[in-house]
Amino acid sequence: MTVQPRPLTGRLDQSSMRRANLALILRHLQRAGSGTRSRIALETGLSKATLSNLVVELIDRHLVREDGPDRGGGVGRPGLTVSLDGRAVAGVGVEIDSEYAAVSAVDLQGTVIRETEAPVDVVALGPEATLDRVARLIGRTVLSLTEARVHVAGITVSAPGVIDYTTGTLRFAPNLGWRDIPLVERLTDRFSQPFPQIALENDAKLAAIAEYASGYQQQGVEDLVYLAGQAGIGAGIVANGQLVRGWSGFSGEVGHLPLDPTGRPCACGRTGCWEGLIGLRALLRRAADDSDPIHDPRRLLEDRLTELHERAVAGDARVLEAIHDVATDLSRGMSIVVDVLNPEVVVLGGYFAILGDLMLEPVRAGLATRRMDDGSAVRVEPSRLGMTSTSLGGAIAALEEVFRDPLLVPVQARG
Amino acid sequence: MTVQPRPLTGRLDQSSMRRANLALILRHLQRAGSGTRSRIALETGLSKATLSNLVVELIDRHLVREDGPDRGGGVGRPGLTVSLDGRAVAGVGVEIDSEYAAVSAVDLQGTVIRETEAPVDVVALGPEATLDRVARLIGRTVLSLTEARVHVAGITVSAPGVIDYTTGTLRFAPNLGWRDIPLVERLTDRFSQPFPQIALENDAKLAAIAEYASGYQQQGVEDLVYLAGQAGIGAGIVANGQLVRGWSGFSGEVGHLPLDPTGRPCACGRTGCWEGLIGLRALLRRAADDSDPIHDPRRLLEDRLTELHERAVAGDARVLEAIHDVATDLSRGMSIVVDVLNPEVVVLGGYFAILGDLMLEPVRAGLATRRMDDGSAVRVEPSRLGMTSTSLGGAIAALEEVFRDPLLVPVQARG
DNA sequence: GCCTTTTGTATTATTTTCTGCCGAATGTGA
DNA sequence: TCACATTCGGCAGAAAATAATACAAAAGGC
């Protein structure tokens, strides 16, 4: 679940040493791309002989493959290029949202190889019926992968709420109306064994993993905050290259930061909460009258946001002002998070990303007025992963297990 | 510097395997106390033979010693108890504050074996003269340890400001009036080589390490925030058992969180900053008239705070109200930090600790009114380490290097 | 005094990486 | 065309660490 390997806490014996070196090669290929054996040996510090030996093991498990001779020129015998093999192993991520469920499958190279989405009215259906549908989506994807002889390394399901990691229980998800649902157990029960392991994670935290792993990690960014603009506001925190979940999984619950003591009361009991200022409802309220069709809950959220964007581009003064004001209030809360954590990058997700081109400038301007020192100048970037970042993060998190211990993948993954 | 070992990123060979297992034994003894070889073997998972072999190496370096037969009873041959040897290796921590400098030395067992403090008027003296005095304090402690045949594993110097870790430079320390001082270099230059390695760290971060390592770590607490009440307000963050420094060392710069939009302007340019509400000056301003001798800057800070405490206990209404109000404002900002990070414990240091018995109850009450769910109920505890927590943390941080790689300690540490 | 139990270490085996070496494949230049 | 230099990948043996086994030593119980 953590993106960087946790420290090896237990004893080290020869087999775990070999495991760690196998993982090192895999991770190196992920970061640096393909290379010949001798180059990889040089770059990892392993001897050529050892590296050759380990590569054989990785090829046996179809985690790595030989691409053919390296036509890079230069004098001497050209080496055979080896690279991550994306054909045999995949991770699966599943997002459960109040309006839809989405499934993504990602291979070792980070390529999305399956993507499904289905509208699900979670609140109306309730947990059991929802999980029936989700299980059907998962089952179809896993079956399709299995038939294509792809080994599923694991499945990570996301929910917009607080999670008990010891039991795989969704403790509280206000937007779904769920409380204390043992999601992992209920989903696992719906499949015949053996079935890939299912894990549960928070949506914003998975999105943070996705952003970190697909891009920023390569840039050397180790401290990142993902801010999701949805009905509520959620944050996912990566510090020291590790996901920060907090003591009881509550980290990043920033929706109820008190930003406006004179503001309107919030359902949580406080007043002037951040998500009351910049949550989805607040944005729509600011942007249009109650009678406006943009408030129609039966329309797809993405369509309504696209329409809002079009209105802004067309010059609708009220919408422009709403977006500007929301962006300013976003920057106010963001400066708090930045003061506490000092991330290198803040990634804007959810509806912030859809309206990104319009919000970015006022957000950066708002941050600039509140900055005390140039050393802490944070980068603010819109998410480039779009709405799939959460399920993508789930798939990546599942694959992390393979990058930590390549021996988890059986030898006969492909016929 | 990190309290838990960073993940081993490089290749693993036999020697690093041995190193890791030596470290494992040391860490186990630190956590679980002494034990016989066979019990340690059982608990660490190492085989008896390997463990015996490794213990010999640790004894050679005087990191571990045989205590004598285990008179624990039971049938069978009694084992020889081995435990951490506190006599041969120590870490040194140095705190530079605006009013004083303090040096602590801690041995492997966590016992404080040297402690010095000297008043230093840093602002008046300026960097060079201050560093002369600090170097003299360090030199005396190191000499004393060397003469006692104690190997100094490292020295960590703290300063109340933002640090550039790549160069060991103090970038900005408002309370010292210093900016861009290459502290590590300037201190190292004052000693003849060879001299133990000097590192630089922020004061609140080191205090957080001290709190974490001496107590909470044993309790299994992996997520902790240290809040220091001084002229400013600083936080030290431990998440996943690791110190969070942020991208550029700015993490925990919470003094200027905007808590009171209608409040008084702050030197930083914002208005209503947290430290304007609960910083030392704010406390004193609330507690007594300007003419009151408690404001006299020539008196030792600790004395003034003790007097304040006595007045409160004696029933001084204004002081009591000031403390109560400060505690309430403390809880307001604390709830923000808690929402973002979800720590298990918040440790109150600096003057918060001195007034702890009076502040704790209103702080907890203030938090309770703002809590949204029982799952995130954070523990608030006063620091039990007192004013030395920072230099203590420095010593512990220096010792961490030994716990990560015991082979750093030379074999002939003791004649 | 003998037996049982447990400890710590010596010995041997196994596993892994490292070093040195060699054949193979390619480019270079006569 | 051919010899030569260069680099690649793999093989054999060395080195080093842990694991398994065996065994002497030190207690307590009968």
Coordinates of C-alpha atoms in Angstrom, one line a residue, chain B residues 13 34 72 122 225 265 273 315 327 344 389:
Chain B
D13 CA 25.2 -8.2 -0.4
S34 CA 18.2 -7.4 27.9
G72 CA 15.3 -16.3 36.1
V122 CA 22.9 35.1 20.7
V225 CA 3.2 15.8 16.6
P265 CA -1.2 42.2 12.3
C273 CA -1.4 34.5 13.1
G315 CA -5.5 32.3 42.2
A327 CA -5.2 27.0 25.9
E344 CA -2.1 9.5 17.8
S389 CA 14.1 17.7 24.8

